[in-house]
Every structure is written in C-alpha cells, then in structure tokens.
Amino acid sequence: MNWQMLTLVGEDQPGIVARVTDALYRGGCTLGETSMIRLGGNFTIMMMVDGGQSEQALESLIAPVADQLQLKFHLDSMHGGLHRHRVPNYQVRVNGADRAGIVAMVTGALAECGFNILELASDVVGDSAKPVYIMTIQGYAEAEMERLEAALKPLAAEEIDVHVSAIETLIG
Amino acid sequence: MAILEILKLPDPRLKEMAEEVNRFDEELKAFIADLEETRQTGPAAVGIAAPQVGRGQRIVILDCSTTKKPVENHGHLVLVNPEIIEWEGFELGREGCLSVPDYTGNVIRAERIKVRFQDPQGEHHEFEMVGFEARALQHEVDHLDGILFIDRLVSRRTDLFQRKVYQKGSK
C-alpha cells in the first residue's frame, strides 16, 4: 500500500463525508484509518487514502468535490500503514477555568515523563462569560503512575484540575 | 485437551444467541478444559465465552486474578448459564476482544452487578462483582447474546461531556 494523508477542512454542512468518500470510492481509492470531527463549526477530516495513483491524480479526484463543498484540502504521502495501533495504558483528565497554556503545561509535564499521547480531545464548554476547558488524553508511558502524578502536581497551583488513571484494557 | 479455533469478526456465529446448557456431563467438562486451554494460549484474555469458539452454548470462563494492577475478583470461575440479575452504576472502560483482533475501544458498563450461574456440576451460585471483574463478565455475557463490544462503543467525546458522572472517589 502507498498511503497518502488527506486533510480536509471547511464550514460544516450535511453531506461532506458522503460526498468526499463517494468521490474517492468512484476514483478507485480505499480508506484506512480516519479521524473526522466538528471543531468550532468547521468539519475536519484526516484520512489515510490509497488508490495506487499519484498525488496529482488523487488531487484532481478531490479538487472538484472540495471546491463544491468549499473545503480546503491537503495531501501528503506518508510513511507507515495499518495495524500499528498502540494500546494506551494511561488516561489523563483535565479541567479548569479556560486560560491560555493549559494544554502546553499539561502535555509538557507528561512529555518529561516520556508519555506518548495517542489521542487527545479537548473542548471549551460552559458559557462564554465563564468558559471551562475540558480535556481527555489517552496515551502510553513506561513511567509509573507516581511519577506522572508528581510531574502534574505543580498544575494544582495553577488551578488546573488534573487526574491520571491507569487503563487496564480488558481482553475478553 | 485441544486448542480451539477462535472465531473472528465478521463470522456470523458471533452474532447468534447461545442456548442454555442442560447436560452437566463429562463432555461439558472436556469442552470447558479445551476452552480454558484456548483462553490461555492467545493474548492475555481475562475471559472467554463458548460462542467465541463456535459452540452456541451459555458457558463463560472468567479469571481477573492476574491483571497487572490487582483488582477485586473471585479468582478463576466457570459460569454456566450466567444471568445478570442486578446492575448498578456505570463506568467507561477500554475493551478489546479475542474475536476482534487489533482493535480496542471505550465501552460503558455497569459498575456493580449480581450474577446467578451454575458451575460445571450444575450447582447454583450467586455472586456480586464490581469494577473490572463486573465489566469482564458483562463483556462475556454479551457474547452469549450475540453482542460484541464494538456494538457498544461510545464516541470519544462522550467522556468529555459526561466525565463528572464517571469520575469516582479519587478527588
């Protein structure tokens, strides 16, 4: 397989996924892992695409539909492939009054422990007068829980509420 | 003893309702021995259900005594005709499955359950289970009803919005 990473972003509306993937399907492409989510009224897509064609051919396949839906898109040929999942062993939950630097502080502390973020989702919720930042991180680290907790402890002084828990993945 | 073949998605037999066991004989014990050997051969599974090896009967093996971080558990259990009769609370947790290789995802399960079952001799028992063991049993009983954990996946945002509900004790 010769995967390319296709990124599409634009104002959200019904039918984006259907029309983009239909164009790819008709063009002989297969999809690999994808991430699609609405962020701030935009719809964002990142997906692994392979049709065995050149970047230019893929580009001309997507351009018309992206144009119709007013999406910006970007293509990168990528290394890697399917079946490279890594199972997280830690979950970190964060919340606090919204302010600049929460993500940088939390992930900086985790990075010092060799923590590999596998998935991160964050949101600003509450009302616009008193916005609250909420984030969940799932990742993998060799470090013991105590070390992660110690690294995150200084954040309490910044009034950021951080909670680490071990994930024991159940196989049944 | 024999290692049995584990059925994998999309095998339709994984979606079938399993039948009750009513013969507690030597054949059943021999099958349970094979099922246990199969469970131990693959990736570290805390449980296995008979439909996963193509036997459409209500038989489950569970052993949560060997998790990396110890959890409350009843040791090695063989549960025949298990029936969950009480549920309480709910909790998000990550699951994978011998029948769905290379994939794990988040599922909501009851946090505390009461299960009624028979042992391989046909004797009746009733246990209360909490946390990880309760989750494992719900995963296995689902197999008996033709349900896989991927039928119960929740969105990655579910946890963000409902986190206060799941979070317990620690703060």
CSV table of C-alpha atoms in Angstrom, one decimal:
chain,number,residue,atom,x,y,z
A,1,MET,CA,0.0,0.0,0.0
A,2,ASN,CA,1.1,3.5,-0.7
A,3,TRP,CA,-0.9,5.6,1.7
A,4,GLN,CA,-1.4,9.3,1.4
A,5,MET,CA,-2.8,11.5,4.2
A,6,LEU,CA,-5.7,13.6,3.1
A,7,THR,CA,-6.7,16.6,5.2
A,8,LEU,CA,-10.0,18.4,4.5
A,9,VAL,CA,-11.4,21.4,6.5
A,10,GLY,CA,-14.3,23.7,5.9
A,11,GLU,CA,-17.6,25.0,7.2
A,12,ASP,CA,-19.7,22.1,8.4
A,13,GLN,CA,-22.8,21.1,6.5
A,14,PRO,CA,-24.6,17.8,6.0
A,15,GLY,CA,-23.2,15.5,3.3
A,16,ILE,CA,-19.5,16.3,3.5
A,17,VAL,CA,-18.3,12.8,4.4
A,18,ALA,CA,-20.7,11.2,1.9
A,19,ARG,CA,-19.6,13.3,-1.0
A,20,VAL,CA,-15.9,13.2,-0.3
A,21,THR,CA,-15.8,9.5,0.2
A,22,ASP,CA,-18.1,8.8,-2.7
A,23,ALA,CA,-15.6,10.7,-5.0
A,24,LEU,CA,-12.7,8.7,-3.6
A,25,TYR,CA,-14.6,5.4,-3.9
A,26,ARG,CA,-15.5,6.1,-7.5
A,27,GLY,CA,-11.9,7.0,-8.2
A,28,GLY,CA,-10.8,3.6,-7.0
A,29,CYS,CA,-9.4,4.6,-3.6
A,30,THR,CA,-9.6,2.7,-0.4
A,31,LEU,CA,-9.6,4.4,3.0
A,32,GLY,CA,-7.5,3.4,6.0
A,33,GLU,CA,-7.8,4.9,9.5
A,34,THR,CA,-9.6,8.2,9.6
A,35,SER,CA,-10.4,10.9,12.1
A,36,MET,CA,-13.4,13.2,11.4
A,37,ILE,CA,-14.8,15.7,13.9
A,38,ARG,CA,-16.6,19.0,14.1
A,39,LEU,CA,-14.4,21.7,15.6
A,40,GLY,CA,-15.8,25.2,16.1
A,41,GLY,CA,-18.4,24.9,13.4
A,42,ASN,CA,-15.9,23.5,10.9
A,43,PHE,CA,-15.8,19.9,9.8
A,44,THR,CA,-12.3,18.4,9.9
A,45,ILE,CA,-11.2,15.2,8.2
A,46,MET,CA,-7.9,13.5,8.3
A,47,MET,CA,-7.8,10.2,6.5
A,48,MET,CA,-5.4,7.6,5.0
A,49,VAL,CA,-6.2,7.2,1.4
A,50,ASP,CA,-4.8,4.8,-1.1
A,51,GLY,CA,-5.7,4.2,-4.7
A,52,GLY,CA,-2.3,3.4,-6.1
A,53,GLN,CA,-2.4,6.6,-8.1
A,54,SER,CA,0.0,9.6,-8.0
A,55,GLU,CA,-0.5,12.5,-5.7
A,56,GLN,CA,-1.6,14.6,-8.7
A,57,ALA,CA,-4.2,12.1,-9.8
A,58,LEU,CA,-5.6,12.0,-6.3
A,59,GLU,CA,-5.6,15.7,-6.2
A,60,SER,CA,-7.6,16.0,-9.3
A,61,LEU,CA,-10.1,13.5,-7.9
A,62,ILE,CA,-10.7,15.5,-4.8
A,63,ALA,CA,-10.5,19.1,-6.1
A,64,PRO,CA,-14.0,19.2,-7.7
A,65,VAL,CA,-15.8,18.0,-4.7
A,66,ALA,CA,-13.7,20.1,-2.3
A,67,ASP,CA,-14.5,23.0,-4.5
A,68,GLN,CA,-18.2,22.4,-4.4
A,69,LEU,CA,-18.3,22.0,-0.6
A,70,GLN,CA,-15.8,24.9,-0.1
A,71,LEU,CA,-13.3,22.7,1.7
A,72,LYS,CA,-9.6,23.3,1.8
A,73,PHE,CA,-7.6,20.2,1.4
A,74,HIS,CA,-4.1,19.0,1.6
A,75,LEU,CA,-2.3,15.8,0.6
A,76,ASP,CA,0.9,14.3,1.9
A,77,SER,CA,2.4,11.0,1.0
A,78,MET,CA,3.0,9.2,4.3
A,79,HIS,CA,5.1,6.5,5.8
A,80,GLY,CA,3.5,3.9,8.0
A,81,GLY,CA,0.4,1.9,7.5
A,82,LEU,CA,-2.4,0.0,9.1
A,83,HIS,CA,-2.3,-2.3,12.1
A,84,ARG,CA,0.1,-0.1,14.1
A,85,HIS,CA,-2.2,0.5,17.0
A,86,ARG,CA,-0.8,1.1,20.3
A,87,VAL,CA,-2.9,0.4,23.3
A,88,PRO,CA,-2.9,3.3,25.9
A,89,ASN,CA,-2.1,2.5,29.5
A,90,TYR,CA,-3.0,5.9,31.0
A,91,GLN,CA,-5.8,8.3,30.8
A,92,VAL,CA,-5.4,11.9,31.9
A,93,ARG,CA,-8.5,14.1,32.5
A,94,VAL,CA,-8.1,17.8,32.8
A,95,ASN,CA,-10.5,20.6,33.6
A,96,GLY,CA,-10.2,24.2,34.7
A,97,ALA,CA,-11.3,27.7,34.0
A,98,ASP,CA,-10.3,28.4,30.5
A,99,ARG,CA,-7.0,30.2,30.1
A,100,ALA,CA,-4.0,30.2,27.8
A,101,GLY,CA,-1.4,27.5,28.4
A,102,ILE,CA,-3.4,24.6,29.9
A,103,VAL,CA,-2.6,22.2,27.1
A,104,ALA,CA,1.1,23.2,26.9
A,105,MET,CA,1.5,22.9,30.7
A,106,VAL,CA,-0.2,19.5,31.0
A,107,THR,CA,1.4,17.9,27.9
A,108,GLY,CA,4.8,19.5,28.8
A,109,ALA,CA,4.7,17.7,32.2
A,110,LEU,CA,3.7,14.5,30.5
A,111,ALA,CA,6.4,14.7,27.9
A,112,GLU,CA,9.0,15.0,30.6
A,113,CYS,CA,7.9,11.5,31.7
A,114,GLY,CA,8.2,10.1,28.2
A,115,PHE,CA,4.4,10.0,27.9
A,116,ASN,CA,3.3,9.3,24.3
A,117,ILE,CA,0.0,10.9,23.5
A,118,LEU,CA,-2.1,8.6,21.4
A,119,GLU,CA,-5.3,10.6,21.5
A,120,LEU,CA,-6.3,13.9,22.8
A,121,ALA,CA,-9.7,15.6,22.7
A,122,SER,CA,-10.3,19.0,24.3
A,123,ASP,CA,-13.2,21.4,24.4
A,124,VAL,CA,-14.2,24.8,25.7
A,125,VAL,CA,-17.6,24.4,27.4
A,126,GLY,CA,-19.7,26.3,29.9
A,127,ASP,CA,-20.9,29.8,28.9
A,128,SER,CA,-18.9,32.5,27.2
A,129,ALA,CA,-18.7,34.6,30.4
A,130,LYS,CA,-17.1,31.7,32.4
A,131,PRO,CA,-15.6,29.2,29.9
A,132,VAL,CA,-14.3,25.9,31.1
A,133,TYR,CA,-11.6,23.9,29.4
A,134,ILE,CA,-12.0,20.1,29.4
A,135,MET,CA,-9.5,17.7,28.0
A,136,THR,CA,-9.0,14.0,28.0
A,137,ILE,CA,-5.8,12.4,26.9
A,138,GLN,CA,-5.1,8.7,26.3
A,139,GLY,CA,-1.5,7.6,26.0
A,140,TYR,CA,1.3,5.2,26.7
A,141,ALA,CA,4.1,5.6,29.2
A,142,GLU,CA,6.6,3.3,30.8
A,143,ALA,CA,6.7,5.6,33.8
A,144,GLU,CA,5.0,4.6,37.0
A,145,MET,CA,1.8,6.4,37.9
A,146,GLU,CA,3.5,8.1,40.9
A,147,ARG,CA,6.0,9.8,38.5
A,148,LEU,CA,3.2,11.1,36.3
A,149,GLU,CA,1.3,12.4,39.3
A,150,ALA,CA,4.4,14.1,40.7
A,151,ALA,CA,5.1,15.8,37.3
A,152,LEU,CA,1.5,17.0,37.1
A,153,LYS,CA,1.3,18.1,40.7
A,154,PRO,CA,2.5,21.7,40.2
A,155,LEU,CA,-0.5,22.3,38.0
A,156,ALA,CA,-2.7,22.3,41.0
A,157,ALA,CA,-1.2,25.7,42.0
A,158,GLU,CA,-2.3,26.9,38.5
A,159,GLU,CA,-5.9,25.9,39.4
A,160,ILE,CA,-5.9,23.2,36.8
A,161,ASP,CA,-7.5,20.0,37.9
A,162,VAL,CA,-5.6,17.0,36.5
A,163,HIS,CA,-6.4,13.4,37.2
A,164,VAL,CA,-4.4,10.4,36.0
A,165,SER,CA,-5.8,6.9,35.9
A,166,ALA,CA,-4.3,3.7,34.7
A,167,ILE,CA,-6.2,2.0,31.9
A,168,GLU,CA,-6.3,-1.7,32.2
A,169,THR,CA,-7.6,-2.8,28.8
A,170,LEU,CA,-10.0,-5.8,29.2
A,171,ILE,CA,-9.5,-8.5,26.6
A,172,GLY,CA,-12.4,-11.0,26.6
B,1,MET,CA,-7.3,-31.2,25.6
B,2,ALA,CA,-7.2,-29.2,22.5
B,3,ILE,CA,-6.8,-25.6,21.4
B,4,LEU,CA,-9.9,-24.5,19.7
B,5,GLU,CA,-10.1,-22.0,16.8
B,6,ILE,CA,-11.3,-18.6,17.9
B,7,LEU,CA,-13.9,-17.2,15.6
B,8,LYS,CA,-13.2,-13.7,14.4
B,9,LEU,CA,-15.3,-10.8,13.2
B,10,PRO,CA,-17.3,-10.9,10.8
B,11,ASP,CA,-18.1,-14.6,11.5
B,12,PRO,CA,-21.9,-14.6,11.7
B,13,ARG,CA,-21.9,-17.2,14.5
B,14,LEU,CA,-20.6,-14.4,16.9
B,15,LYS,CA,-23.9,-12.7,16.4
B,16,GLU,CA,-26.1,-15.6,17.4
B,17,MET,CA,-28.0,-16.1,20.7
B,18,ALA,CA,-26.5,-19.0,22.6
B,19,GLU,CA,-28.6,-21.8,24.1
B,20,GLU,CA,-28.9,-22.8,27.7
B,21,VAL,CA,-26.8,-25.7,28.9
B,22,ASN,CA,-28.8,-28.5,30.5
B,23,ARG,CA,-26.5,-31.5,30.4
B,24,PHE,CA,-23.8,-31.3,33.1
B,25,ASP,CA,-21.8,-34.3,31.9
B,26,GLU,CA,-18.2,-35.3,31.1
B,27,GLU,CA,-18.4,-33.9,27.6
B,28,LEU,CA,-19.2,-30.5,29.1
B,29,LYS,CA,-16.2,-30.7,31.4
B,30,ALA,CA,-13.9,-31.7,28.5
B,31,PHE,CA,-15.2,-28.8,26.5
B,32,ILE,CA,-14.5,-26.4,29.4
B,33,ALA,CA,-11.0,-27.7,29.6
B,34,ASP,CA,-10.5,-27.0,25.9
B,35,LEU,CA,-12.0,-23.6,26.3
B,36,GLU,CA,-9.7,-22.8,29.2
B,37,GLU,CA,-6.6,-24.0,27.2
B,38,THR,CA,-7.7,-21.8,24.3
B,39,ARG,CA,-8.1,-18.8,26.6
B,40,GLN,CA,-4.6,-19.2,27.9
B,41,THR,CA,-3.0,-19.7,24.6
B,42,GLY,CA,-3.9,-16.4,23.0
B,43,PRO,CA,-3.2,-12.8,24.2
B,44,ALA,CA,-3.8,-12.4,27.9
B,45,ALA,CA,-7.6,-12.7,27.9
B,46,VAL,CA,-9.4,-12.4,31.3
B,47,GLY,CA,-12.4,-14.2,29.8
B,48,ILE,CA,-13.7,-16.3,27.0
B,49,ALA,CA,-17.2,-17.4,26.0
B,50,ALA,CA,-18.2,-20.6,24.3
B,51,PRO,CA,-19.6,-18.8,21.2
B,52,GLN,CA,-16.1,-17.5,20.5
B,53,VAL,CA,-15.0,-21.0,19.6
B,54,GLY,CA,-18.2,-21.7,17.7
B,55,ARG,CA,-20.2,-23.5,20.4
B,56,GLY,CA,-23.5,-21.8,20.8
B,57,GLN,CA,-24.0,-22.5,24.5
B,58,ARG,CA,-24.1,-20.3,27.6
B,59,ILE,CA,-20.7,-21.1,29.0
B,60,VAL,CA,-18.2,-18.5,30.2
B,61,ILE,CA,-14.7,-18.7,31.8
B,62,LEU,CA,-13.5,-15.6,33.7
B,63,ASP,CA,-10.3,-15.0,35.6
B,64,CYS,CA,-9.5,-11.5,36.7
B,65,SER,CA,-6.8,-12.6,39.3
B,66,THR,CA,-3.9,-11.9,37.0
B,67,THR,CA,-4.3,-8.3,36.0
B,68,LYS,CA,-1.2,-6.1,36.0
B,69,LYS,CA,-2.8,-3.9,38.7
B,70,PRO,CA,-4.7,-6.2,41.1
B,71,VAL,CA,-8.5,-5.8,41.0
B,72,GLU,CA,-11.2,-7.2,43.3
B,73,ASN,CA,-12.1,-10.6,41.9
B,74,HIS,CA,-13.4,-14.1,42.6
B,75,GLY,CA,-10.5,-16.0,41.1
B,76,HIS,CA,-10.9,-18.4,38.3
B,77,LEU,CA,-14.6,-19.0,37.5
B,78,VAL,CA,-16.5,-21.2,35.1
B,79,LEU,CA,-20.0,-19.8,34.7
B,80,VAL,CA,-22.7,-21.9,33.1
B,81,ASN,CA,-26.0,-20.3,32.2
B,82,PRO,CA,-24.9,-17.0,33.8
B,83,GLU,CA,-27.6,-14.4,34.2
B,84,ILE,CA,-27.0,-10.9,35.4
B,85,ILE,CA,-29.9,-10.1,37.8
B,86,GLU,CA,-28.8,-6.7,39.1
B,87,TRP,CA,-27.0,-3.7,37.7
B,88,GLU,CA,-25.8,-0.6,39.4
B,89,GLY,CA,-23.8,2.5,38.3
B,90,PHE,CA,-21.9,2.8,35.1
B,91,GLU,CA,-18.4,3.4,34.1
B,92,LEU,CA,-16.4,3.9,30.9
B,93,GLY,CA,-13.5,1.4,30.2
B,94,ARG,CA,-11.4,0.2,27.4
B,95,GLU,CA,-12.0,-3.2,26.0
B,96,GLY,CA,-10.6,-5.5,23.3
B,97,CYS,CA,-11.7,-8.9,22.2
B,98,LEU,CA,-10.1,-12.2,21.0
B,99,SER,CA,-12.7,-12.1,18.3
B,100,VAL,CA,-11.9,-8.6,17.2
B,101,PRO,CA,-8.1,-8.5,16.8
B,102,ASP,CA,-6.1,-5.3,16.6
B,103,TYR,CA,-8.8,-3.0,18.0
B,104,THR,CA,-9.7,-1.6,21.4
B,105,GLY,CA,-12.3,1.0,22.3
B,106,ASN,CA,-14.3,2.5,25.1
B,107,VAL,CA,-17.5,0.9,26.3
B,108,ILE,CA,-19.9,1.8,29.1
B,109,ARG,CA,-20.7,-1.0,31.6
B,110,ALA,CA,-22.5,-1.3,34.9
B,111,GLU,CA,-20.0,-0.9,37.7
B,112,ARG,CA,-21.6,-3.4,40.1
B,113,ILE,CA,-23.6,-6.4,39.2
B,114,LYS,CA,-25.1,-9.5,40.7
B,115,VAL,CA,-24.8,-12.7,38.7
B,116,ARG,CA,-26.6,-16.0,39.1
B,117,PHE,CA,-25.0,-19.0,37.4
B,118,GLN,CA,-24.3,-22.8,37.6
B,119,ASP,CA,-20.9,-24.4,38.0
B,120,PRO,CA,-19.9,-27.3,35.7
B,121,GLN,CA,-21.6,-29.7,38.1
B,122,GLY,CA,-24.8,-27.8,37.8
B,123,GLU,CA,-24.8,-26.3,41.3
B,124,HIS,CA,-26.4,-22.8,41.5
B,125,HIS,CA,-24.4,-19.8,42.8
B,126,GLU,CA,-24.9,-16.1,43.1
B,127,PHE,CA,-22.0,-13.6,43.2
B,128,GLU,CA,-21.7,-9.9,43.4
B,129,MET,CA,-19.0,-8.4,41.2
B,130,VAL,CA,-17.6,-4.9,41.0
B,131,GLY,CA,-15.4,-2.8,38.6
B,132,PHE,CA,-13.1,-4.7,36.2
B,133,GLU,CA,-14.5,-8.1,37.0
B,134,ALA,CA,-18.1,-6.9,36.6
B,135,ARG,CA,-17.0,-5.4,33.3
B,136,ALA,CA,-15.4,-8.6,32.1
B,137,LEU,CA,-18.5,-10.7,32.9
B,138,GLN,CA,-20.8,-8.2,31.1
B,139,HIS,CA,-18.4,-8.5,28.1
B,140,GLU,CA,-18.7,-12.3,28.2
B,141,VAL,CA,-22.4,-12.5,28.8
B,142,ASP,CA,-22.8,-10.2,25.8
B,143,HIS,CA,-21.1,-12.9,23.7
B,144,LEU,CA,-23.8,-15.3,24.8
B,145,ASP,CA,-26.4,-12.9,23.5
B,146,GLY,CA,-24.6,-12.4,20.2
B,147,ILE,CA,-23.3,-8.9,21.1
B,148,LEU,CA,-19.7,-7.7,20.7
B,149,PHE,CA,-18.1,-4.8,22.5
B,150,ILE,CA,-17.9,-3.0,19.2
B,151,ASP,CA,-21.7,-2.9,19.3
B,152,ARG,CA,-21.5,-0.8,22.4
B,153,LEU,CA,-18.7,1.6,21.5
B,154,VAL,CA,-19.1,5.2,22.6
B,155,SER,CA,-17.9,8.3,21.0
B,156,ARG,CA,-14.6,9.7,22.2
B,157,ARG,CA,-16.5,12.9,23.1
B,158,THR,CA,-18.9,11.1,25.4
B,159,ASP,CA,-16.3,11.0,28.1
B,160,LEU,CA,-15.6,14.7,27.8
B,161,PHE,CA,-19.2,15.8,28.3
B,162,GLN,CA,-20.2,13.2,30.9
B,163,ARG,CA,-16.9,12.9,32.9
B,164,LYS,CA,-18.4,14.0,36.1
B,165,VAL,CA,-20.7,11.1,36.1
B,166,TYR,CA,-18.0,8.5,35.6
B,167,GLN,CA,-15.4,10.0,37.9
B,168,LYS,CA,-15.4,8.4,41.4
B,169,GLY,CA,-13.9,8.9,44.7
B,170,SER,CA,-10.3,9.9,43.9
B,171,LYS,CA,-10.8,13.6,44.4
